Coordinates of C-alpha atoms in Angstrom, one line a residue:
Chain A
M1 CA -9.4 21.7 -38.6
L2 CA -7.8 23.1 -35.4
S3 CA -7.5 26.7 -34.7
V4 CA -5.8 28.0 -31.5
G5 CA -5.9 31.8 -31.2
G6 CA -4.0 33.9 -28.6
V7 CA -4.0 31.4 -25.9
Y8 CA -2.4 32.2 -22.5
K9 CA -2.0 29.9 -19.6
T10 CA -0.4 30.6 -16.2
F11 CA -0.3 28.1 -13.3
N12 CA -0.5 29.1 -9.6
I13 CA -1.3 32.7 -10.3
G14 CA -0.3 35.0 -7.4
T15 CA 2.0 32.5 -5.6
V16 CA 5.7 32.1 -5.6
N17 CA 5.2 29.1 -7.9
E18 CA 3.6 31.2 -10.6
K19 CA 4.6 29.8 -14.0
T20 CA 3.5 31.0 -17.3
A21 CA 3.3 28.0 -19.5
L22 CA 1.8 29.5 -22.7
R23 CA 2.3 33.0 -24.0
N24 CA 0.0 34.1 -26.8
I25 CA 0.0 30.8 -28.7
S26 CA -1.7 30.9 -32.1
L27 CA -1.7 27.9 -34.4
N28 CA -3.7 26.6 -37.3
L29 CA -3.9 23.0 -38.5
E30 CA -5.3 22.1 -41.9
E31 CA -7.3 19.0 -42.4
G32 CA -4.9 16.0 -42.8
D33 CA -2.0 17.8 -41.2
F34 CA 0.4 15.6 -39.2
V35 CA 2.3 18.1 -36.9
T36 CA 5.1 17.1 -34.6
L37 CA 5.5 19.3 -31.6
I38 CA 9.0 19.4 -30.0
G39 CA 10.6 21.3 -27.2
G40 CA 12.5 21.0 -24.0
N41 CA 11.1 20.3 -20.5
G42 CA 8.9 23.2 -19.5
S43 CA 8.6 24.6 -22.9
G44 CA 4.8 24.3 -22.8
K45 CA 4.2 21.6 -25.4
S46 CA 2.3 19.3 -23.1
T47 CA 0.3 22.2 -21.6
L48 CA -0.8 23.2 -25.1
L49 CA -2.0 19.7 -25.7
N50 CA -3.8 19.6 -22.4
C51 CA -5.4 22.9 -23.1
I52 CA -6.7 21.6 -26.5
A53 CA -8.0 18.5 -24.8
G54 CA -9.7 20.5 -22.1
V55 CA -7.7 19.2 -19.1
H56 CA -6.7 22.8 -18.3
A57 CA -9.0 25.8 -19.0
V58 CA -7.2 28.6 -20.8
D59 CA -6.8 32.0 -19.2
Q60 CA -7.3 33.8 -22.5
G61 CA -7.8 33.0 -26.2
A62 CA -9.9 30.6 -28.1
I63 CA -9.7 26.9 -29.2
I64 CA -11.8 26.0 -32.3
I65 CA -11.9 22.4 -33.5
D66 CA -13.7 21.6 -36.8
G67 CA -15.5 25.0 -36.7
I68 CA -16.8 24.4 -33.1
D69 CA -15.6 26.8 -30.4
V70 CA -14.7 24.3 -27.6
T71 CA -13.0 26.8 -25.4
K72 CA -15.7 26.5 -22.7
F73 CA -16.3 22.8 -23.2
S74 CA -15.4 20.4 -20.4
E75 CA -12.9 17.6 -21.0
H76 CA -15.4 14.8 -21.5
K77 CA -17.5 16.9 -23.9
R78 CA -14.5 17.6 -26.1
A79 CA -13.6 14.0 -26.1
G80 CA -16.3 13.2 -28.6
I81 CA -14.3 14.8 -31.4
L82 CA -10.8 14.0 -30.1
G83 CA -8.6 10.9 -29.9
R84 CA -6.0 10.9 -27.2
V85 CA -3.0 8.8 -26.4
F86 CA -1.0 9.5 -23.2
Q87 CA 2.7 9.3 -22.2
D88 CA 1.9 6.8 -19.5
P89 CA 0.6 3.5 -21.0
M90 CA -1.4 2.9 -17.8
V91 CA -3.5 6.1 -18.3
G92 CA -5.1 5.3 -21.6
T93 CA -6.9 2.1 -20.6
A94 CA -8.9 0.8 -17.7
A95 CA -6.7 -2.0 -16.1
N96 CA -9.5 -3.9 -14.3
M97 CA -11.7 -4.1 -17.4
E98 CA -11.5 -6.5 -20.3
I99 CA -10.0 -5.6 -23.7
E100 CA -13.4 -5.7 -25.3
E101 CA -14.9 -3.6 -22.6
N102 CA -12.2 -1.0 -23.1
L103 CA -12.9 -1.0 -26.8
A104 CA -16.6 -0.8 -26.3
L105 CA -16.1 2.3 -24.1
A106 CA -14.1 3.9 -26.9
Y107 CA -16.7 2.8 -29.5
R108 CA -19.3 4.9 -27.7
R109 CA -17.1 8.0 -27.4
G110 CA -19.2 11.1 -28.4
R111 CA -22.4 9.1 -28.4
N112 CA -25.2 8.8 -25.9
R113 CA -24.7 6.1 -23.4
S114 CA -28.0 4.4 -22.5
L115 CA -29.2 1.3 -20.7
R116 CA -28.6 -0.8 -23.7
W117 CA -26.1 -3.7 -23.2
G118 CA -22.6 -2.4 -23.0
I119 CA -21.2 -4.5 -25.8
S120 CA -22.8 -6.5 -28.7
Q121 CA -21.8 -9.7 -30.4
K122 CA -21.4 -7.8 -33.7
E123 CA -18.9 -5.4 -32.1
R124 CA -16.8 -8.4 -30.8
E125 CA -16.4 -9.5 -34.4
L126 CA -15.4 -5.9 -35.4
Y127 CA -12.9 -5.7 -32.6
K128 CA -11.3 -9.0 -33.6
E129 CA -10.9 -7.7 -37.1
L130 CA -9.3 -4.5 -35.9
L131 CA -7.0 -6.2 -33.4
R132 CA -5.6 -8.7 -35.8
P133 CA -3.4 -6.3 -37.9
L134 CA -1.8 -5.1 -34.6
D135 CA -0.1 -8.5 -34.7
L136 CA -0.1 -8.8 -30.9
G137 CA -2.4 -11.8 -30.5
L138 CA -4.9 -9.7 -28.7
E139 CA -7.7 -10.8 -31.1
N140 CA -7.9 -14.1 -29.2
R141 CA -7.8 -12.5 -25.8
L142 CA -10.9 -10.2 -26.0
G143 CA -12.0 -11.2 -22.5
A144 CA -8.6 -10.7 -20.8
R145 CA -8.1 -7.9 -18.3
V146 CA -6.1 -5.0 -19.8
G147 CA -4.0 -4.9 -16.6
L148 CA -2.4 -8.2 -17.8
L149 CA -1.0 -6.6 -21.0
S150 CA 2.5 -5.1 -21.4
G151 CA 3.1 -1.4 -21.7
G152 CA 3.5 -1.6 -25.4
Q153 CA 0.4 -3.7 -25.9
R154 CA -1.6 -1.3 -23.8
Q155 CA -0.3 1.7 -25.8
A156 CA -1.2 0.0 -29.1
L157 CA -4.7 -0.7 -27.7
T158 CA -5.0 2.9 -26.6
L159 CA -4.1 4.0 -30.1
L160 CA -6.8 1.7 -31.6
M161 CA -9.3 3.1 -29.1
A162 CA -8.4 6.7 -30.0
T163 CA -9.0 6.0 -33.7
L164 CA -11.9 3.6 -33.4
R165 CA -14.3 6.4 -34.0
K166 CA -12.5 8.7 -36.5
P167 CA -11.5 11.7 -34.4
K168 CA -11.5 15.3 -35.8
L169 CA -8.1 15.6 -34.2
L170 CA -5.7 13.0 -32.8
L171 CA -3.6 14.2 -29.9
L172 CA -0.4 12.1 -29.1
D173 CA 1.3 13.2 -25.9
E174 CA 4.8 11.7 -26.0
H175 CA 3.1 8.4 -26.4
T176 CA 6.3 6.4 -26.9
A177 CA 8.5 8.1 -24.3
A178 CA 7.8 5.4 -21.6
L179 CA 8.4 2.4 -23.9
D180 CA 11.7 0.6 -24.7
P181 CA 13.3 1.6 -28.0
K182 CA 12.0 -1.4 -29.9
T183 CA 8.5 -1.2 -28.7
A184 CA 8.5 2.6 -29.2
A185 CA 9.5 2.2 -32.8
K186 CA 6.7 -0.4 -33.3
V187 CA 4.1 1.9 -31.7
L188 CA 5.3 4.9 -33.8
E189 CA 5.0 2.8 -36.9
L190 CA 1.5 1.8 -35.9
S191 CA 0.6 5.5 -35.3
D192 CA 1.9 6.4 -38.8
K193 CA -0.3 3.6 -40.3
F194 CA -3.4 4.7 -38.4
I195 CA -2.9 8.3 -39.3
E196 CA -2.3 7.6 -43.0
E197 CA -5.2 5.1 -43.4
G198 CA -7.6 7.4 -41.5
K199 CA -6.2 10.6 -43.0
L200 CA -6.3 11.9 -39.4
T201 CA -5.4 15.4 -38.5
T202 CA -2.7 14.8 -35.8
L203 CA -0.7 16.8 -33.2
M204 CA 2.1 14.7 -31.8
V205 CA 4.2 15.9 -28.9
T206 CA 7.7 14.3 -28.8
H207 CA 11.0 14.7 -27.0
N208 CA 12.8 13.0 -29.8
M209 CA 14.2 15.2 -32.5
R210 CA 14.7 12.4 -35.0
D211 CA 11.1 11.2 -34.6
A212 CA 9.9 14.8 -34.9
I213 CA 11.8 15.2 -38.2
K214 CA 11.0 11.8 -39.6
H215 CA 7.3 11.8 -39.0
G216 CA 4.6 14.2 -40.1
N217 CA 4.4 17.0 -42.7
R218 CA 5.1 19.9 -40.3
L219 CA 7.3 20.5 -37.3
I220 CA 6.7 23.1 -34.6
M221 CA 9.2 23.8 -31.9
M222 CA 8.2 25.5 -28.6
Y223 CA 10.4 27.4 -26.2
D224 CA 9.4 29.1 -23.0
G225 CA 5.7 29.0 -23.8
R226 CA 6.1 30.4 -27.3
I227 CA 6.2 28.8 -30.8
L228 CA 9.8 29.3 -31.9
L229 CA 9.9 27.5 -35.2
D230 CA 7.2 26.3 -37.6
I231 CA 8.7 24.3 -40.4
K232 CA 6.6 22.8 -43.1
G233 CA 6.6 21.5 -46.7
E234 CA 9.8 21.0 -48.5
T235 CA 12.0 22.5 -45.8
K236 CA 10.6 20.0 -43.3
Q237 CA 11.4 17.1 -45.6
Q238 CA 15.1 18.1 -45.9
L239 CA 15.5 18.9 -42.3
T240 CA 18.3 17.3 -40.2
V241 CA 19.0 17.3 -36.5
E242 CA 22.0 19.6 -37.0
A243 CA 20.0 22.1 -39.1
L244 CA 17.2 22.0 -36.5
L245 CA 19.7 22.7 -33.7
Q246 CA 21.2 25.6 -35.6
R247 CA 17.9 27.1 -36.4
F248 CA 16.9 26.8 -32.7
G249 CA 20.1 28.6 -31.7
Q250 CA 19.5 31.4 -34.2
A251 CA 15.9 31.9 -33.1
S252 CA 16.3 31.6 -29.3
G253 CA 19.9 33.0 -28.9
E254 CA 20.7 30.0 -26.7
E255 CA 22.2 26.5 -27.0
F256 CA 19.7 23.8 -27.1
S257 CA 20.1 22.3 -23.7
N258 CA 18.0 19.2 -23.5
D259 CA 20.2 16.1 -23.2
R260 CA 17.3 13.7 -23.8
A261 CA 16.4 15.4 -27.1
L262 CA 20.1 15.6 -28.2
L263 CA 21.0 12.1 -27.3
S264 CA 18.1 10.3 -28.9
Chain B
M1 CA -9.6 -21.2 26.4
L2 CA -12.0 -18.4 25.6
S3 CA -9.3 -16.4 23.8
F4 CA -8.2 -19.5 22.0
C5 CA -11.7 -19.9 20.5
T6 CA -11.8 -16.3 19.5
L7 CA -8.5 -16.7 17.7
S8 CA -9.9 -19.6 15.9
A9 CA -12.8 -17.5 14.6
Y10 CA -10.2 -15.1 13.3
G11 CA -8.3 -17.9 11.7
S12 CA -11.3 -19.2 9.9
S13 CA -12.3 -15.8 8.7
L14 CA -8.9 -15.0 7.4
G15 CA -7.9 -17.9 5.3
K16 CA -6.8 -21.4 4.9
R17 CA -3.5 -21.3 6.8
G18 CA -3.3 -23.8 9.6
G19 CA -6.6 -25.3 8.7
C20 CA -6.2 -28.4 10.8
R21 CA -5.8 -26.7 14.1
V22 CA -8.6 -24.3 13.4
L23 CA -10.9 -27.2 12.4
S24 CA -10.4 -29.0 15.7
V25 CA -11.0 -25.9 17.8
T26 CA -14.1 -25.1 15.7
Q27 CA -15.4 -28.6 16.4
F28 CA -14.8 -28.0 20.1
C29 CA -16.7 -24.7 19.9
L30 CA -19.6 -26.4 18.0
K31 CA -19.9 -29.1 20.6
R32 CA -20.1 -26.4 23.3
L33 CA -22.7 -24.6 21.4
E34 CA -24.8 -27.6 20.8
T35 CA -24.8 -28.4 24.5
G36 CA -25.7 -24.8 25.1
G37 CA -28.7 -25.5 22.9
G38 CA -30.1 -24.3 19.6
M39 CA -27.0 -24.3 17.3
L40 CA -29.4 -24.3 14.3
Q41 CA -31.2 -21.3 15.8
I42 CA -28.0 -19.4 16.2
I43 CA -26.8 -20.1 12.7
L44 CA -30.2 -19.3 11.1
G45 CA -30.4 -16.1 13.1
A46 CA -27.0 -15.2 11.8
V47 CA -28.0 -16.1 8.2
M48 CA -31.1 -13.9 8.6
L49 CA -29.1 -10.9 9.8
G50 CA -26.5 -11.6 7.2
L51 CA -29.0 -11.5 4.4
L52 CA -30.3 -8.1 5.5
W53 CA -26.8 -6.7 6.0
A54 CA -25.8 -8.2 2.6
I55 CA -27.9 -5.5 0.9
M56 CA -25.8 -2.9 2.8
T57 CA -22.6 -4.8 1.9
I58 CA -23.4 -4.6 -1.8
G59 CA -23.9 -0.9 -1.4
V60 CA -20.5 -0.6 0.3
Y61 CA -18.9 -2.7 -2.5
I62 CA -20.2 -0.3 -5.1
T63 CA -18.4 2.7 -3.6
Y64 CA -15.4 1.0 -2.1
R65 CA -14.5 -1.4 -4.9
I66 CA -16.2 -0.1 -8.0
L67 CA -15.9 3.7 -7.5
D68 CA -12.7 3.4 -5.3
I69 CA -14.2 5.7 -2.7
A70 CA -14.5 5.0 1.0
D71 CA -17.9 6.5 1.5
L72 CA -18.8 7.2 5.1
T73 CA -22.3 8.4 4.2
V74 CA -23.5 4.8 4.8
E75 CA -23.3 5.3 8.5
G76 CA -25.9 8.0 8.2
S77 CA -28.0 6.5 5.4
I78 CA -28.5 3.1 7.1
A79 CA -29.9 4.8 10.1
M80 CA -31.9 7.1 7.8
G81 CA -33.4 4.2 6.0
A82 CA -34.4 2.7 9.4
A83 CA -35.8 6.0 10.6
I84 CA -37.8 6.8 7.5
A85 CA -39.3 3.3 7.4
A86 CA -40.1 3.2 11.1
Q87 CA -41.7 6.7 11.1
A88 CA -43.7 5.9 8.0
I89 CA -44.9 2.6 9.4
Y90 CA -45.7 4.2 12.7
S91 CA -47.8 6.8 10.8
G92 CA -49.8 4.0 9.2
I93 CA -48.1 3.8 5.8
N94 CA -47.9 0.4 4.0
P95 CA -44.5 -1.2 5.1
Y96 CA -43.5 -1.8 1.4
A97 CA -44.2 1.9 0.6
A98 CA -42.3 2.8 3.7
T99 CA -39.3 0.8 2.6
F100 CA -39.5 2.4 -0.8
L101 CA -39.5 5.8 0.9
A102 CA -36.3 4.7 2.7
L103 CA -34.8 3.9 -0.7
V104 CA -35.5 7.4 -1.9
G105 CA -34.1 8.9 1.3
G106 CA -30.9 7.0 1.0
M107 CA -30.5 8.0 -2.7
A108 CA -30.9 11.6 -1.7
A109 CA -28.2 11.2 0.9
G110 CA -25.9 9.7 -1.8
L111 CA -26.8 12.6 -4.1
I112 CA -25.7 15.2 -1.5
T113 CA -22.4 13.4 -0.9
G114 CA -21.9 13.2 -4.7
L115 CA -22.6 16.9 -5.2
L116 CA -20.3 17.9 -2.3
H117 CA -17.5 15.8 -3.8
T118 CA -17.9 16.5 -7.6
R119 CA -19.3 20.0 -7.8
L120 CA -17.8 21.6 -4.7
K121 CA -14.6 19.6 -4.9
V122 CA -14.7 18.5 -1.2
P123 CA -12.5 15.3 -0.8
A124 CA -14.5 12.1 -1.1
L125 CA -13.9 11.0 2.5
L126 CA -14.8 14.4 3.9
S127 CA -17.9 14.7 1.8
G128 CA -19.1 11.4 3.3
I129 CA -18.3 12.5 6.8
L130 CA -20.2 15.8 6.3
T131 CA -23.3 14.0 5.0
M132 CA -23.1 11.4 7.8
I133 CA -22.9 14.1 10.5
A134 CA -25.7 16.1 8.9
L135 CA -27.9 12.9 8.7
Y136 CA -27.6 12.4 12.4
S137 CA -29.6 15.5 13.1
I138 CA -31.9 14.8 10.2
N139 CA -32.6 11.3 11.5
L140 CA -33.4 12.6 14.9
R141 CA -35.9 14.9 13.3
I142 CA -37.4 12.1 11.3
L143 CA -37.8 9.9 14.4
G144 CA -38.7 12.8 16.7
K145 CA -36.7 11.1 19.4
A146 CA -33.6 8.8 19.8
N147 CA -35.5 5.6 19.0
L148 CA -38.9 4.4 17.8
S149 CA -40.5 1.0 18.6
L150 CA -42.4 -1.0 15.9
L151 CA -43.6 -3.7 18.2
R152 CA -47.0 -5.2 17.1
M153 CA -46.8 -3.0 13.9
E154 CA -47.3 -4.5 10.5
T155 CA -44.0 -4.9 8.7
V156 CA -42.8 -6.2 5.4
Y157 CA -42.4 -9.6 7.0
T158 CA -46.0 -9.8 8.2
V159 CA -47.2 -10.8 4.7
F160 CA -45.0 -13.9 4.9
K161 CA -46.3 -14.7 8.4
D162 CA -49.9 -14.4 7.1
M163 CA -49.0 -16.8 4.3
G164 CA -48.2 -19.2 7.0
V165 CA -44.6 -19.9 6.0
D166 CA -43.6 -19.9 9.7
K167 CA -46.5 -22.2 10.7
N168 CA -44.9 -25.2 9.1
T169 CA -44.6 -27.8 11.9
V170 CA -41.0 -28.6 10.8
F171 CA -40.0 -25.0 11.4
V172 CA -42.0 -24.7 14.6
N173 CA -40.5 -27.9 16.0
L174 CA -37.0 -26.7 15.2
G175 CA -37.8 -23.5 17.0
I176 CA -36.9 -21.3 13.9
S177 CA -40.4 -20.2 12.9
Q178 CA -39.5 -16.6 13.8
V179 CA -36.7 -16.3 11.4
V180 CA -38.3 -18.0 8.4
P181 CA -40.3 -15.0 7.1
V182 CA -37.2 -12.7 7.3
I183 CA -35.0 -15.2 5.6
T184 CA -37.6 -15.6 2.8
L185 CA -38.0 -11.9 2.2
G186 CA -34.3 -11.3 2.7
L187 CA -33.3 -13.9 0.1
L188 CA -35.9 -12.6 -2.4
C189 CA -34.5 -9.0 -2.0
V190 CA -30.9 -10.1 -2.2
L191 CA -31.5 -12.2 -5.4
G192 CA -33.5 -9.4 -7.0
I193 CA -30.8 -6.8 -6.2
I194 CA -28.0 -9.1 -7.5
G195 CA -30.0 -9.6 -10.7
I196 CA -30.6 -5.9 -11.3
L197 CA -27.1 -4.9 -10.5
Y198 CA -25.6 -7.6 -12.7
W199 CA -27.7 -6.3 -15.6
F200 CA -27.0 -2.6 -14.8
F201 CA -23.2 -2.9 -14.6
G202 CA -23.3 -4.6 -18.0
T203 CA -25.1 -1.7 -19.7
E204 CA -23.4 1.2 -21.4
V205 CA -24.1 3.5 -18.4
G206 CA -23.0 0.7 -15.9
C207 CA -19.7 0.2 -17.8
S208 CA -19.1 3.9 -17.6
V209 CA -19.5 3.9 -13.8
R210 CA -17.0 1.0 -13.6
S211 CA -14.5 2.7 -15.9
T212 CA -14.8 5.9 -13.9
G213 CA -13.8 4.1 -10.7
D214 CA -11.0 2.2 -12.6
N215 CA -9.5 5.1 -14.5
P216 CA -11.1 8.5 -14.4
Q217 CA -8.6 10.1 -16.7
M218 CA -9.2 7.5 -19.4
S219 CA -13.0 7.7 -18.9
R220 CA -13.0 11.4 -19.5
A221 CA -10.9 10.9 -22.6
Q222 CA -13.6 8.5 -23.8
G223 CA -16.2 11.2 -23.4
I224 CA -17.6 9.9 -20.0
N225 CA -18.9 12.5 -17.6
T226 CA -17.0 11.1 -14.6
N227 CA -18.6 13.5 -12.1
N228 CA -22.1 12.3 -13.0
M229 CA -21.0 8.7 -12.9
I230 CA -19.6 9.2 -9.3
I231 CA -22.9 10.8 -8.3
L232 CA -24.9 7.9 -9.8
G233 CA -22.8 5.3 -8.0
L234 CA -23.2 7.1 -4.7
I235 CA -26.9 7.3 -5.2
I236 CA -27.3 3.6 -6.0
S237 CA -25.0 2.6 -3.1
N238 CA -26.7 4.7 -0.5
G239 CA -30.2 3.8 -1.7
L240 CA -29.3 0.1 -1.1
V241 CA -27.8 0.9 2.3
A242 CA -31.0 2.7 3.3
V243 CA -33.2 -0.2 2.2
S244 CA -31.0 -2.5 4.3
G245 CA -31.5 -0.2 7.2
A246 CA -35.3 -0.2 6.7
L247 CA -35.4 -4.0 6.6
I248 CA -33.2 -4.3 9.7
A249 CA -35.3 -1.9 11.6
Q250 CA -38.5 -3.9 10.8
Q251 CA -36.8 -7.2 11.7
Q252 CA -35.6 -5.9 15.1
S253 CA -38.9 -3.9 15.6
F254 CA -37.2 -0.6 16.3
A255 CA -35.2 2.1 14.7
D256 CA -32.4 3.8 16.6
V257 CA -30.6 7.0 15.6
Q258 CA -27.3 5.3 16.8
M259 CA -27.7 2.2 14.7
G260 CA -25.4 3.3 11.9
I261 CA -22.3 3.7 14.1
G262 CA -19.6 1.3 12.9
S263 CA -21.7 0.1 10.0
I264 CA -19.1 1.0 7.4
V265 CA -16.6 -1.2 9.1
I266 CA -19.1 -4.1 9.2
G267 CA -19.7 -3.5 5.5
L268 CA -16.0 -3.5 4.7
A269 CA -15.4 -6.6 6.8
S270 CA -18.2 -8.4 4.9
V271 CA -16.7 -7.3 1.5
I272 CA -13.2 -8.5 2.5
I273 CA -14.4 -11.8 4.1
G274 CA -16.4 -12.5 0.9
E275 CA -13.4 -11.8 -1.4
V276 CA -11.0 -13.8 0.7
L277 CA -13.2 -16.8 1.2
F278 CA -15.4 -17.0 -1.8
G279 CA -13.2 -15.6 -4.6
K280 CA -13.8 -13.0 -7.2
R281 CA -13.7 -14.7 -10.6
N282 CA -16.3 -12.6 -12.4
F283 CA -18.8 -10.0 -11.5
F284 CA -21.6 -12.4 -10.7
S285 CA -19.5 -14.5 -8.4
R286 CA -18.3 -11.3 -6.8
L287 CA -21.9 -10.2 -6.0
V288 CA -22.6 -13.7 -4.6
S289 CA -19.4 -13.6 -2.5
L290 CA -20.6 -10.3 -0.9
V291 CA -23.7 -12.0 0.3
L292 CA -21.8 -15.0 1.6
G293 CA -19.3 -12.6 3.2
A294 CA -22.0 -10.7 5.1
I295 CA -23.5 -14.0 6.3
T296 CA -20.1 -15.4 7.3
Y297 CA -19.4 -12.2 9.3
R298 CA -22.7 -12.6 11.2
V299 CA -22.0 -16.3 11.8
I300 CA -18.6 -15.4 13.2
I301 CA -20.0 -12.7 15.4
A302 CA -22.8 -15.0 16.7
L303 CA -20.2 -17.7 17.5
V304 CA -17.8 -15.4 19.4
L305 CA -20.8 -14.0 21.3
E306 CA -22.0 -17.5 22.1
I307 CA -18.5 -18.4 23.3
G308 CA -18.8 -15.5 25.8
M309 CA -17.2 -12.4 24.3
P310 CA -18.9 -9.3 25.9
A311 CA -21.2 -7.6 23.3
N312 CA -19.5 -4.3 24.1
D313 CA -16.3 -5.6 22.6
L314 CA -17.9 -6.3 19.2
K315 CA -16.8 -3.2 17.5
L316 CA -13.3 -3.6 18.7
F317 CA -13.3 -7.2 17.4
T318 CA -14.7 -6.1 14.0
A319 CA -12.2 -3.2 13.7
I320 CA -9.3 -5.6 14.4
T321 CA -10.6 -8.1 12.0
V322 CA -10.9 -5.5 9.2
A323 CA -7.4 -4.1 10.0
I324 CA -5.8 -7.5 9.8
A325 CA -7.7 -8.3 6.6
L326 CA -6.6 -5.0 5.0
A327 CA -3.1 -5.6 6.1
L328 CA -2.9 -9.1 4.7
P329 CA -1.0 -8.1 1.5
V330 CA 1.7 -6.4 3.7
F331 CA 2.0 -9.5 5.9
R332 CA 2.3 -11.7 2.8
S333 CA 5.1 -9.5 1.4
Y334 CA 7.0 -9.8 4.7
L335 CA 6.4 -13.6 4.8
S336 CA 7.2 -14.4 1.2
P337 CA 10.9 -13.6 1.2
I338 CA 11.3 -15.8 4.3
T339 CA 9.6 -18.8 2.6
K340 CA 11.6 -18.2 -0.5
S341 CA 14.9 -18.2 1.3
M342 CA 13.8 -21.3 3.2
K343 CA 13.1 -23.1 0.0
V344 CA 16.5 -22.1 -1.4
G345 CA 18.1 -23.2 1.8
M346 CA 16.5 -26.6 1.5

């Protein structure tokens, strides 16, 4: 479903701030794969996600989604086959627009936008049906401005928007990192549900080792712009935090030094 | 006493605080104006100008509030609209066709600013300034000289005069027959534009323009070409501003290459006055509040001029008004801890 081949990305080339974020990254995701992507700060995991989404153009290499070479596609053009949820709950939704307007925007992702009315009565019924299982009471507040919602509510809404039109690939970029633990757990649970029900191919970046181990069928660990570990199948299911840290030490020759990942 | 009256005009434009004192001073001013003669004429003259400037205010609102860009192109495109319309009418073209040409010209100006900003990555403010400066020369070329008179020429208002709306004895007796045709056409234009924009910003494309201004990152993630939406917004905005310029030129019977100077501030003042005084519940009431804001601004200006403020100080007055209105949230945040502590103290 996703094929990344030989991708390099360097920021600020030719300046003192030159930083190579991705070094020859190659990665293949099968249809229905739920991959968790873990790594310390500056390991390149978010850059990889942004390169797939088209936020950054790659220096070298190719990105193929569902058989389409999207390497040269702009961000908005790729969006038609992608679903994205961001770390910052404020980023995924338009604060000054209504809940139903946000959903209507997402409902037209990858479709032509014309001078037809921006939202239909039939859609409103659909949105109500889809919002009800979130159990946040949003189904009765379709006309409320999204800016009035809490971070967790906005992230749940973004998740619904990302999956409203079944994406070929769902990209979750540390989408629970900015939430309090209880809300984070709820949003993760919701993500699992959406991914399972829609059989969505998913790439989830996380800082949290436990989450990375608990969720998905495959775990990839990045370090210094490279893929260090790629654990799948049975090995992934029996993985523990200790074992992961040990394997990281063996592979990189260093102690894992990310407090946030260790503590959580 | 004069400065006191001026202050009261500030007060009434800025909010409801100290309403009583403002009211009594206003009453005093009104009395003075009545004895000076023709209060109705002054107010209607202001309403007439306000309606024409309201079209420009709606244009400013589209960039400043919907796209979240302070677009200085308007200073050039309002003069451009006036220049195109005046030159076209002078050359014998039908005034309505001339106004349409002004619309096209303004849209082209918006397109240039949009291309500079989105394709060439020039910051939005600078893109507007560049187009504005370029338009100054272009407007001089269109006019051929610094200003062009339209006296005794047929304008868009002539039709209404021919229909005899200004011959009504009531209007003649009140001494307002001159402004009636302009108010009639201005009102029709404003209502038409509000209707079209209300429809447009409810469509799929219109929603995309709004979301682009609200959250560009989210919009791109939802597959919206944000660059094209910014360009589209700038085109619509500057088209409206140019139409406003064309109508103003025909009302005042001349076009001047300098007439755009300070117009962005007037537009912002009208937007803010409208929002503060007439609310922003939904999109329709926002559009209406823009028109009321533009009219209120003109009424305030007419009153302070009538009271005796020198016309040369107008731009300073407007700038200060806008600065205060924009700084209102800061003043409020300074004031609110004091009022809170006072309440606790009591």
